[in-house]
Short mmCIF file of C-alpha atoms and ligand atoms in Angstrom, two decimals:
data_model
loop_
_atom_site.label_atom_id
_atom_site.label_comp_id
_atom_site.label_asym_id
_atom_site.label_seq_id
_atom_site.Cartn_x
_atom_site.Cartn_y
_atom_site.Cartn_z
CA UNK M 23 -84.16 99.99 149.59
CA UNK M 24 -87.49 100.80 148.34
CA UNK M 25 -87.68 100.60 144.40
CA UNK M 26 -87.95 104.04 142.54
CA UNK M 27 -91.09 104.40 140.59
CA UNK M 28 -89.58 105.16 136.40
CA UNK M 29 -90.83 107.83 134.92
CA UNK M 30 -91.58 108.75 131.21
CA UNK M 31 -92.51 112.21 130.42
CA UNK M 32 -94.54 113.46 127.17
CA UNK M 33 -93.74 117.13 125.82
CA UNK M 34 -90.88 118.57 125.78
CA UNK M 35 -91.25 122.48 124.88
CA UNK M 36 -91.41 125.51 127.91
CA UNK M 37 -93.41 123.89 130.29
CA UNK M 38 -92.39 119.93 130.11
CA UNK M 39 -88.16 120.98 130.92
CA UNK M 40 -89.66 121.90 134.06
CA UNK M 41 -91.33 118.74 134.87
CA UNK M 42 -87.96 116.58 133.96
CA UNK M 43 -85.81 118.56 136.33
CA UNK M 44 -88.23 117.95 139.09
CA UNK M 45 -88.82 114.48 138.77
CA UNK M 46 -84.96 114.04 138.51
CA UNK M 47 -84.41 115.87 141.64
CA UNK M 48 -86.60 113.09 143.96
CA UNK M 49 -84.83 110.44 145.01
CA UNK M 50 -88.14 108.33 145.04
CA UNK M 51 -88.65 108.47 140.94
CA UNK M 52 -86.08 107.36 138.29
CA UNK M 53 -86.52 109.47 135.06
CA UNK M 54 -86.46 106.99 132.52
CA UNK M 55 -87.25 108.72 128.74
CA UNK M 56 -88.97 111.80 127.45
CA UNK M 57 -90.43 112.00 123.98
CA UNK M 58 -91.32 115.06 121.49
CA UNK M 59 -92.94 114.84 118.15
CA UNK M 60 -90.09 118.15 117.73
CA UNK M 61 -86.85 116.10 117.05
CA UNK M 62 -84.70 119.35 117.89
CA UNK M 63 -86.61 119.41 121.22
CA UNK M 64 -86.03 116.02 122.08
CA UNK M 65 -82.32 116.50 120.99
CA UNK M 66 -82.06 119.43 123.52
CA UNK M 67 -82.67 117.32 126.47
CA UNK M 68 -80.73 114.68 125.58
CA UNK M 69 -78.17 116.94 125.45
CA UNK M 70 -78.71 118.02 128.96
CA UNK M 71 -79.51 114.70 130.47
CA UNK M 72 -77.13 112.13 128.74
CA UNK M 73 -78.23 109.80 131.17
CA UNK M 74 -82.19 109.71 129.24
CA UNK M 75 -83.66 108.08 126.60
CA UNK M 76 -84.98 110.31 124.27
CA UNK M 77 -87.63 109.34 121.95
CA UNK M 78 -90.29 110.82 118.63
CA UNK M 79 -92.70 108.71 119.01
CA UNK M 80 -95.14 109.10 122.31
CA UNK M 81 -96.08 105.22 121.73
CA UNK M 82 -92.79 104.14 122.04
CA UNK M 83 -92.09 105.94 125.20
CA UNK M 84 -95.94 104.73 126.90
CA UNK M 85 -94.89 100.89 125.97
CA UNK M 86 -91.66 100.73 125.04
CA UNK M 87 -89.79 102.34 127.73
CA UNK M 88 -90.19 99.88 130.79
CA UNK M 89 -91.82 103.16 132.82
CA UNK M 90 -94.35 102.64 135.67
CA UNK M 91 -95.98 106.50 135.15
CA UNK M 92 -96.30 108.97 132.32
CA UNK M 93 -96.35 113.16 132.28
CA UNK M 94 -97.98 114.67 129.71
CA UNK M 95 -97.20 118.30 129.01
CA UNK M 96 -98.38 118.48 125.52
CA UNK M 97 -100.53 120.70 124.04
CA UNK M 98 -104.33 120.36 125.59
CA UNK M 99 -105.93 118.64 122.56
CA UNK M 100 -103.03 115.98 122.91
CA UNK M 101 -104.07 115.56 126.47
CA UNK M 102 -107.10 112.77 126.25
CA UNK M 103 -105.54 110.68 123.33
CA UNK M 104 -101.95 110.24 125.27
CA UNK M 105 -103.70 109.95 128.55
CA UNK M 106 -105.94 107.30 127.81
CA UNK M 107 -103.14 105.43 125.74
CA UNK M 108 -101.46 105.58 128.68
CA UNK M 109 -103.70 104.32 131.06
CA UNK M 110 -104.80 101.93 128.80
CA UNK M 111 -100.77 100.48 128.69
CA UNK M 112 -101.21 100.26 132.69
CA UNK M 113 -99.30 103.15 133.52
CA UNK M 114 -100.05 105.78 136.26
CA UNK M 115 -100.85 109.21 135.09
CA UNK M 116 -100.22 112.95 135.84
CA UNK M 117 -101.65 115.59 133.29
CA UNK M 118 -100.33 119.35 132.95
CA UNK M 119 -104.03 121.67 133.48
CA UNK M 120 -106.50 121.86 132.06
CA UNK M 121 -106.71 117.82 132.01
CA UNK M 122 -108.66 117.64 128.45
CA UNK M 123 -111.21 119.40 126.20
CA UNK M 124 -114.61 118.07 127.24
CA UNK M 125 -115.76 116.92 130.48
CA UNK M 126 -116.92 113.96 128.50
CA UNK M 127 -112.77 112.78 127.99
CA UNK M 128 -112.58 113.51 131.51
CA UNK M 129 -115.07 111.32 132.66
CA UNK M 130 -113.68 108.00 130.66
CA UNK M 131 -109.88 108.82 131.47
CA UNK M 132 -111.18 108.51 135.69
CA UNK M 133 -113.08 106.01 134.83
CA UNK M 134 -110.42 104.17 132.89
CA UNK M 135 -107.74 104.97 136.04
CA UNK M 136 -110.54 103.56 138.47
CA UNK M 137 -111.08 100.26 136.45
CA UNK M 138 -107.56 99.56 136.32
CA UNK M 139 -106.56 100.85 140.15
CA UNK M 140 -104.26 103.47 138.44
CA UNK M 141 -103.18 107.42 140.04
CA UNK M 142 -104.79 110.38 137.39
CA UNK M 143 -103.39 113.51 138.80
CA UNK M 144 -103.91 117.07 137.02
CA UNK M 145 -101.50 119.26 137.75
CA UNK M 146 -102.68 122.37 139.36
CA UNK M 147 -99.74 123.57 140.48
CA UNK M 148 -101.14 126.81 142.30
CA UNK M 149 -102.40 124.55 144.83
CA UNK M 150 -98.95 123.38 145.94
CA UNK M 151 -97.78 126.74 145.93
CA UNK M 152 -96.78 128.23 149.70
CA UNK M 153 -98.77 131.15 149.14
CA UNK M 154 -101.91 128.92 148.79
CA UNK M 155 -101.65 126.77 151.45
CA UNK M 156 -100.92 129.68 153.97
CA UNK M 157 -104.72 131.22 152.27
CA UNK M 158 -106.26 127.80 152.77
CA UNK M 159 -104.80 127.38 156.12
CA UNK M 160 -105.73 130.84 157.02
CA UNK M 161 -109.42 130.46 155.73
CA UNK M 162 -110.10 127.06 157.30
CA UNK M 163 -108.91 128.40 161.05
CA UNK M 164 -111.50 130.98 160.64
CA UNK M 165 -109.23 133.98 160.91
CA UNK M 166 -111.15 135.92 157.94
CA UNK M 167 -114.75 134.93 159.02
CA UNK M 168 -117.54 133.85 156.03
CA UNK M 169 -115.82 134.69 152.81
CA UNK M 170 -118.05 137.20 150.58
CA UNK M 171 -116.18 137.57 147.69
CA UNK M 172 -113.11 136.74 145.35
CA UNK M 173 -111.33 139.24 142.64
CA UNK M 174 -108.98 137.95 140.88
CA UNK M 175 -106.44 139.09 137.97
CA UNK M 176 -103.83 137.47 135.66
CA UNK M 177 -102.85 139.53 132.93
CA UNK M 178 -99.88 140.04 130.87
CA UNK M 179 -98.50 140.72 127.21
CA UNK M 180 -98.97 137.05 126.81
CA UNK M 181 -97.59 133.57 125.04
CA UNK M 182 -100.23 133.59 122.34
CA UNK M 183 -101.93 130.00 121.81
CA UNK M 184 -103.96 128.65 118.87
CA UNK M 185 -105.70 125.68 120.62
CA UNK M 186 -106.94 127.36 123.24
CA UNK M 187 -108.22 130.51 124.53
CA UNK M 188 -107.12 133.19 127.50
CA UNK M 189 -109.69 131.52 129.50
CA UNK M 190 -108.78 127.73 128.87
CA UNK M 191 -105.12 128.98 129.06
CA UNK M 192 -104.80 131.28 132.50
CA UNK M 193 -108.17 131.19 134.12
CA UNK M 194 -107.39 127.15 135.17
CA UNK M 195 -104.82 128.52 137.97
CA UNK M 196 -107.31 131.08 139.32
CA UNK M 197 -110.65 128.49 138.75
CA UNK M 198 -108.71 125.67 140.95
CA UNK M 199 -107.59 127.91 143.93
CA UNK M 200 -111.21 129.27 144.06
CA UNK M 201 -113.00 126.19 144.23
CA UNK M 202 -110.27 124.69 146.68
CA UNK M 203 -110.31 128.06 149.09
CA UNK M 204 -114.61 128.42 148.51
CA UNK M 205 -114.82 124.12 149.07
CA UNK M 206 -117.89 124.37 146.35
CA UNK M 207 -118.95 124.11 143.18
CA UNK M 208 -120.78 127.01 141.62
CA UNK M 209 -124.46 127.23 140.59
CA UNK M 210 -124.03 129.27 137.76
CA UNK M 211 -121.06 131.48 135.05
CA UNK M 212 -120.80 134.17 133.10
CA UNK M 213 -118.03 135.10 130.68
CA UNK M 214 -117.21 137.72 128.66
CA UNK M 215 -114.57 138.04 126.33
CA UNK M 216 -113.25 139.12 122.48
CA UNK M 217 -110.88 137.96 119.82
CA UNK M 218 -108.87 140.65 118.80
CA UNK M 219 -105.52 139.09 117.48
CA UNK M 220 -106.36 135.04 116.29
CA UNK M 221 -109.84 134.96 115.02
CA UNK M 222 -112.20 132.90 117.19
CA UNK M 223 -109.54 132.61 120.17
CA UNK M 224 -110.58 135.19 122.75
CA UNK M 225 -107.02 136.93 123.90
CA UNK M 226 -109.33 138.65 126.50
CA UNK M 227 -112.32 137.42 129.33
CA UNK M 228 -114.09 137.92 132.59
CA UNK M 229 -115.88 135.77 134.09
CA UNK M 230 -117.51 135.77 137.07
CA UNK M 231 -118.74 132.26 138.99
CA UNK M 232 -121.96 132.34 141.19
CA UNK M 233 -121.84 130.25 144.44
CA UNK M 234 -124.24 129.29 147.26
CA UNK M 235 -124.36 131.82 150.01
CA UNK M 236 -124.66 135.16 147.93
CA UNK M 237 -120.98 134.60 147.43
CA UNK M 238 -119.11 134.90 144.07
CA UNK M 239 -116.02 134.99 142.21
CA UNK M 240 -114.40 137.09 139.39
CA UNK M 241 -111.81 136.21 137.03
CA UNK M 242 -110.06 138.54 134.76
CA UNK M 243 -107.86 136.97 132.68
CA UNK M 244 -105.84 138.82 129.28
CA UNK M 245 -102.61 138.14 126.80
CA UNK M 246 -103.50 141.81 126.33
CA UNK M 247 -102.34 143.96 128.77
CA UNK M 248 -98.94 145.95 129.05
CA UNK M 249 -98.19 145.08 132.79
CA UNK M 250 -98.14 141.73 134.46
CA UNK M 251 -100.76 141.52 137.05
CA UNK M 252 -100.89 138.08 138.99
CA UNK M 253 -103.47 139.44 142.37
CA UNK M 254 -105.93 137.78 144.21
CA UNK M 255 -108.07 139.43 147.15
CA UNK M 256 -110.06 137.52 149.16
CA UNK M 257 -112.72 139.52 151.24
CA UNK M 258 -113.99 138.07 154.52
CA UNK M 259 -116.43 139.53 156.99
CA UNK M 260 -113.94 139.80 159.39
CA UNK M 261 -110.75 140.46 157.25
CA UNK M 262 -109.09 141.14 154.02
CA UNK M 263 -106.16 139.11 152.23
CA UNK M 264 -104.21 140.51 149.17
CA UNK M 265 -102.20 137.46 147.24
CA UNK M 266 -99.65 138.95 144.80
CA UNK M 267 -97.92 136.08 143.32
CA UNK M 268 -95.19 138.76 141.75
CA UNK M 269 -93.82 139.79 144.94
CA UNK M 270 -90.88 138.19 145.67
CA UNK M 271 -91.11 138.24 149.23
CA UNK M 272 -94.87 140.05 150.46
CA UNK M 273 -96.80 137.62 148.95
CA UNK M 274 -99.47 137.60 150.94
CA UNK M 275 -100.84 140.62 153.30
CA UNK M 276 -103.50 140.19 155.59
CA UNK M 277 -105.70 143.01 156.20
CA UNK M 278 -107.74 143.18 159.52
CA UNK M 279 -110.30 145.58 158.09
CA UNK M 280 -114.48 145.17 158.07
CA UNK M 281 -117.43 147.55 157.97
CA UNK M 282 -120.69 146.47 160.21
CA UNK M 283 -124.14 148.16 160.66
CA UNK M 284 -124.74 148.77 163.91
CA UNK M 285 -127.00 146.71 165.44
CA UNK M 286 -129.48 148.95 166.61
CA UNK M 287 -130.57 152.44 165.76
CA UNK M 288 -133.67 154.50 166.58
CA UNK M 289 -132.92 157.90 164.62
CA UNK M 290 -131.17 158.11 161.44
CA UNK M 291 -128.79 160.67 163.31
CA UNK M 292 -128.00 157.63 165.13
CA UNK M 293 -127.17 154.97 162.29
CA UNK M 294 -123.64 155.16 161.94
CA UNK M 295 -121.63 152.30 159.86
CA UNK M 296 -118.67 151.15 161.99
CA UNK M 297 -115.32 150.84 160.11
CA UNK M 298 -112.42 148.56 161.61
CA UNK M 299 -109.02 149.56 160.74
CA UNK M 300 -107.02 147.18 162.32
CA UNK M 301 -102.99 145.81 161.61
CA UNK M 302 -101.75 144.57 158.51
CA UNK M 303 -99.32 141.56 158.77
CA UNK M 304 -97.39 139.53 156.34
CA UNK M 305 -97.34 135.57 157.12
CA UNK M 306 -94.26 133.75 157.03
CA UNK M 307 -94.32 131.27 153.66
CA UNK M 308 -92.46 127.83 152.90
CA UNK M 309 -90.46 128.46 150.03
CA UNK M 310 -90.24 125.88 148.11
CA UNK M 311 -91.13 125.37 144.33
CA UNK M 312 -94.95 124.16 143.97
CA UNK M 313 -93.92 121.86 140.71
CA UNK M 314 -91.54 120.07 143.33
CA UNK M 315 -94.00 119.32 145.30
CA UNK M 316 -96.90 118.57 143.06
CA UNK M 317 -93.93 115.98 141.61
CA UNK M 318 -93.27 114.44 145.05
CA UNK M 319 -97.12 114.27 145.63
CA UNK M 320 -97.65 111.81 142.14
CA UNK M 321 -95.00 109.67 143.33
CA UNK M 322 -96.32 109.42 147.04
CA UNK M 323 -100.01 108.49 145.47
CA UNK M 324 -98.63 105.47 143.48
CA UNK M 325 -96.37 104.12 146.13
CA UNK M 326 -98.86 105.03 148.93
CA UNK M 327 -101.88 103.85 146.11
CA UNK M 328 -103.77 106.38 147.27
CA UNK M 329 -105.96 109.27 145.40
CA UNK M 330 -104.22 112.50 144.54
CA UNK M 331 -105.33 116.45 146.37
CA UNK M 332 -106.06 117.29 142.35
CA UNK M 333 -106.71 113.97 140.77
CA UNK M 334 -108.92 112.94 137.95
CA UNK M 335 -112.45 114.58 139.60
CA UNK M 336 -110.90 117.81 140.18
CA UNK M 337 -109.85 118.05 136.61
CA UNK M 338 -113.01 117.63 135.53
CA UNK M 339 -114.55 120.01 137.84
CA UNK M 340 -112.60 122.58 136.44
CA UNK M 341 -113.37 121.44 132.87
CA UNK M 342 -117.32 121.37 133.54
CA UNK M 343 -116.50 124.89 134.80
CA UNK M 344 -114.51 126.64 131.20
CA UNK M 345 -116.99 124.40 128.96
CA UNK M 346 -119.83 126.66 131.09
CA UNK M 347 -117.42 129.70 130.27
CA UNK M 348 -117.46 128.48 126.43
CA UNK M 349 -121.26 127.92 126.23
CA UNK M 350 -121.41 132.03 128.42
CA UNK M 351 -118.90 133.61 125.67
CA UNK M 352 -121.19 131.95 122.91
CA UNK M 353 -124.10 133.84 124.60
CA UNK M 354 -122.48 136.81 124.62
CA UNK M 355 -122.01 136.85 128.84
CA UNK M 356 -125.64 135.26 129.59
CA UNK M 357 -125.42 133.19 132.60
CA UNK M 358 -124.70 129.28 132.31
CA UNK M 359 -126.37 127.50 134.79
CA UNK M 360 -124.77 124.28 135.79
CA UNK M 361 -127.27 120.84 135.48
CA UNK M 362 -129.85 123.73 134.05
CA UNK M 363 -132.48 124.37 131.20
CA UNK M 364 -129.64 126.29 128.77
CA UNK M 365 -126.84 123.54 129.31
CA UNK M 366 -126.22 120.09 128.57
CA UNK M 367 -123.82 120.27 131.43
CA UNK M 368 -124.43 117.39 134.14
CA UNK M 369 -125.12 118.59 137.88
CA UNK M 370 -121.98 119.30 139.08
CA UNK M 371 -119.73 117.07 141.96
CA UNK M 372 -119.88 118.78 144.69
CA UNK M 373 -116.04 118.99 146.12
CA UNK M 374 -116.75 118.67 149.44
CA UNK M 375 -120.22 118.27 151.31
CA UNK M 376 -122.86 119.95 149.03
CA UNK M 377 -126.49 119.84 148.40
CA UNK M 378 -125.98 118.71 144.35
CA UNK M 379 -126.05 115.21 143.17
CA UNK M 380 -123.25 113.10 141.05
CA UNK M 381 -123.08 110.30 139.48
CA UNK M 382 -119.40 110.59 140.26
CA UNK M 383 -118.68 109.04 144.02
CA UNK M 384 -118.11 111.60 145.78
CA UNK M 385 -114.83 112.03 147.96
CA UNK M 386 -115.99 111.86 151.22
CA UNK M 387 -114.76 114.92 153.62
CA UNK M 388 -112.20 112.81 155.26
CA UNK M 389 -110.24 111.60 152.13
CA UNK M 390 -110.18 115.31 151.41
CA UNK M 391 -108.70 115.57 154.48
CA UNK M 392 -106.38 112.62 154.25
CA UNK M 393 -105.74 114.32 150.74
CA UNK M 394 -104.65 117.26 152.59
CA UNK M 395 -102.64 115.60 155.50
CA UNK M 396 -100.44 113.60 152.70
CA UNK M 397 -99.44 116.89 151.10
CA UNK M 398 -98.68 118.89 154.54
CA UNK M 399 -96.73 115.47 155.02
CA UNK M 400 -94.75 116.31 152.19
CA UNK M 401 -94.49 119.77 152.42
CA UNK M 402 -93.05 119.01 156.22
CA UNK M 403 -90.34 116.79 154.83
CA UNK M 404 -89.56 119.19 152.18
N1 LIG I 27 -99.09 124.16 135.39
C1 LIG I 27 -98.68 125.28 134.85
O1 LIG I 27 -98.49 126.30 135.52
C2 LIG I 27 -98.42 125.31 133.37
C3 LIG I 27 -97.65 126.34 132.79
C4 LIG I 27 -97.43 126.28 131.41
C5 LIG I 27 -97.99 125.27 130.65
N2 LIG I 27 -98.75 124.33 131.24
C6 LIG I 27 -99.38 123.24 130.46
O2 LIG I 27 -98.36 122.40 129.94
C7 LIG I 27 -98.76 121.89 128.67
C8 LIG I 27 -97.68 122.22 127.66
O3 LIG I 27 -97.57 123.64 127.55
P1 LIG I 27 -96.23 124.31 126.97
O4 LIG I 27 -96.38 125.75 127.24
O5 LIG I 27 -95.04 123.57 127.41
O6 LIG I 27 -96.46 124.06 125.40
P2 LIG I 27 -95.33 124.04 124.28
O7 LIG I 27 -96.05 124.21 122.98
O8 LIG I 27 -94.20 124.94 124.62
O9 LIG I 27 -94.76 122.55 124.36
C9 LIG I 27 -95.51 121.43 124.00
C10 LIG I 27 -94.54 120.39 123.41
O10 LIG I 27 -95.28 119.19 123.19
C11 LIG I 27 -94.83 118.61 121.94
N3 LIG I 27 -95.91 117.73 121.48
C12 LIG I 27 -97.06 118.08 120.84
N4 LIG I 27 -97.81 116.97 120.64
C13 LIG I 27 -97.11 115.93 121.15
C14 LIG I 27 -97.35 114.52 121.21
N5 LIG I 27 -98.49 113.98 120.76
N6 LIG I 27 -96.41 113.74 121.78
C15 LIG I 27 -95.25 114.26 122.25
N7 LIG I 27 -94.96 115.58 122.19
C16 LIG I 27 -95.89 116.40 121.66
C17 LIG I 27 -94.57 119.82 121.06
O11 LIG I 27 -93.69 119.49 120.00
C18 LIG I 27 -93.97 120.81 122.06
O12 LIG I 27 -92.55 120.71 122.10
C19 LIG I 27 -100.12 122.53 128.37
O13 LIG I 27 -101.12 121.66 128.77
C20 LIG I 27 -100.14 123.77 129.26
O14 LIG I 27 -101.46 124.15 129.62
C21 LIG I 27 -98.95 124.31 132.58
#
């Protein structure tokens, strides 16, 4: 029998539970301890899992505990101190979004994981999700044609944080399932946004990301509002999708609508836009949790040893990206251009093939692929 890969995990408060019942639930990965610095925490899940060891002290768990990988869902300014403790201790590493607080940490903890032939995966769970990979699958056969634009909204009367703002906090989930459905970085960002219940922590933004191709994205993002709004639409030049993560079942609705110009016209009697109202359909979607399979994916990295679909350079894409929507807000909504005059920001990685440079190596298109064809592996055996 193959040996299980132990497990510690970091952080035990709303989002960390989560984590531990995954991991117990795969045969592949033993659950080994979890630590809090919040004894009544800890004492919670020992309670559950009598089975764990349960620990205060995160350096006891990272060396102590006999674990081959650690899971850190801590607070964000926690992230680059445990992570690079743990990676230092020779352990592999998964990190809850957004993977640090400068792109700077980012770049040593990859580093640190490439030196020492270690996994780094981020956990941007939306990318796991059925909904998205029926959109990415969708967009990559064509069936939308050249995508023009992307609107999205998460809103809600929301968990307040002090560390962070609405657009470190929420903006992460919408940020990674742009770049991964556009396959680019952006040139440029602005962001907008006010402080109206912490002082200095913005509890409201939008921010919109410029991209090659006259194409860009908008992201509204708010602990503010009275309804929960979770909705994504993705306009094509051929059609339409609408991604409501709060339906239960309708998730996603494809819309074969356009307008063209026609082609020709001598009179202006003649010039007539042409509207196509088409079908609407609903796609069948996998049901299965995303944080399941995001679990399943670390585990199949380090036993496979090969490099995660979100790993260390995709967290820090999305870093480079809210530290551009940090230096925007300071501005008051002036654009940040990425690798220009106004930012200290490096040129940014492309994801896939792109015209900017890195001193990151960049993943070629086939281990995106491969990336890709590991996770649709796992999502088959699911
Ligand atoms: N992927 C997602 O969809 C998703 C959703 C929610 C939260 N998150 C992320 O998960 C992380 C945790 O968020 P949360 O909402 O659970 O926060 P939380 O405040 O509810 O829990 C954090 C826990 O970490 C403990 N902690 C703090 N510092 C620690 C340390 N050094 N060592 C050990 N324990 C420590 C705290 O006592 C607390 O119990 C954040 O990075 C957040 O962005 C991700």
């Amino acid at each position: 029998m193959k040996k299980q890969i132990t497990v510690g995990v970091l952080g035990c408060g709303y989002w960390g539970p989560l984590l531990i019942r995954n991991l117990r639930g795969l045969p592949a990965c033993r659950l080994i301890a979890v630590c809090d610095l919040d004894i009544a925490r800890v004492k919670h899940i020992c309670a559950l899992y009598r089975d764990i060891e349960c620990v205060t002290n995160p350096q006891r768990l990272i060396t102590g505990c006999d674990i081959d990988a650690v899971v850190i869902a801590t607070p964000v300014k926690s992230h680059y101190p445990l992570a690079k403790a743990s990676l230092l201790a020779g352990k592999h590493t998964f990190i809850e979004k957004p993977m640090a607080t400068s792109s700077q940490e980012c770049e040593e903890l990859i580093d640190i994981a490439k030196r020492n032939d270690l996994v780094l995966m981020v956990d941007h769970t939306f990318l796991y999700s059925g909904p998205i990979r029926k959109i990415v699958e969708i967009v990559e056969a064509g069936d939308i044609g050249e995508i023009r634009y992307v609107n999205s909204r998460r809103l809600n009367l929301g968990l307040f944080q002090k560390d962070i703002n609405v657009a470190w906090d929420l903006a992460p989930h919408d940020i990674s399932i742009i770049l991964h459905i556009l396959g680019e970085f952006p040139t440029a960002i602005n962001c907008q946004g006010n402080a109206h219940v912490t002082p200095e922590v913005e509890d409201v933004t939008n921010m919109s990301l410029v991209f090659p191709h006259k194409r860009f994205a908008t992201i509204q993002s708010s602990w503010l509002e009275p309804r929960k709004i979770r909705e994504m639409t993705i306009v094509g030049s051929r059609r339409m999708i609408v991604y409501d993560d709060l339906q239960t079942h309708e998730k996603i609705r494809i819309y074969d609508v356009r307008v063209e110009r026609p082609p020709h016209y001598d009179t202006f009697a003649e010039f007539q836009y042409s509207y196509h109202y088409g079908d609407s359909y609903i796609p069948y979607l996998q049901q299965e949790e995303p944080l399941t399979l995001a679990c399943r994916h670390f585990i199949d990295c380090i036993e496979t040893n090969s490099v995660p679909m979100t790993g260390g350079r995709q967290g820090l894409e999305m870093i480079r990206i809210l530290e551009g929507a940090s230096a925007s807000l300071k501005m008051n909504g002036a654009p940040f251009i990425f690798g220009g005059p106004n930012g200290s920001t490096a040129a940014p990685a492309p994801i896939r093939d792109g015209a900017a440079h890195s001193l990151e190596p960049k993943r070629t298109r086939r281990e995106v692929s491969r990336a890709r064809d590991r996770m649709a592996a796992v999502f088959e055996d699911a």
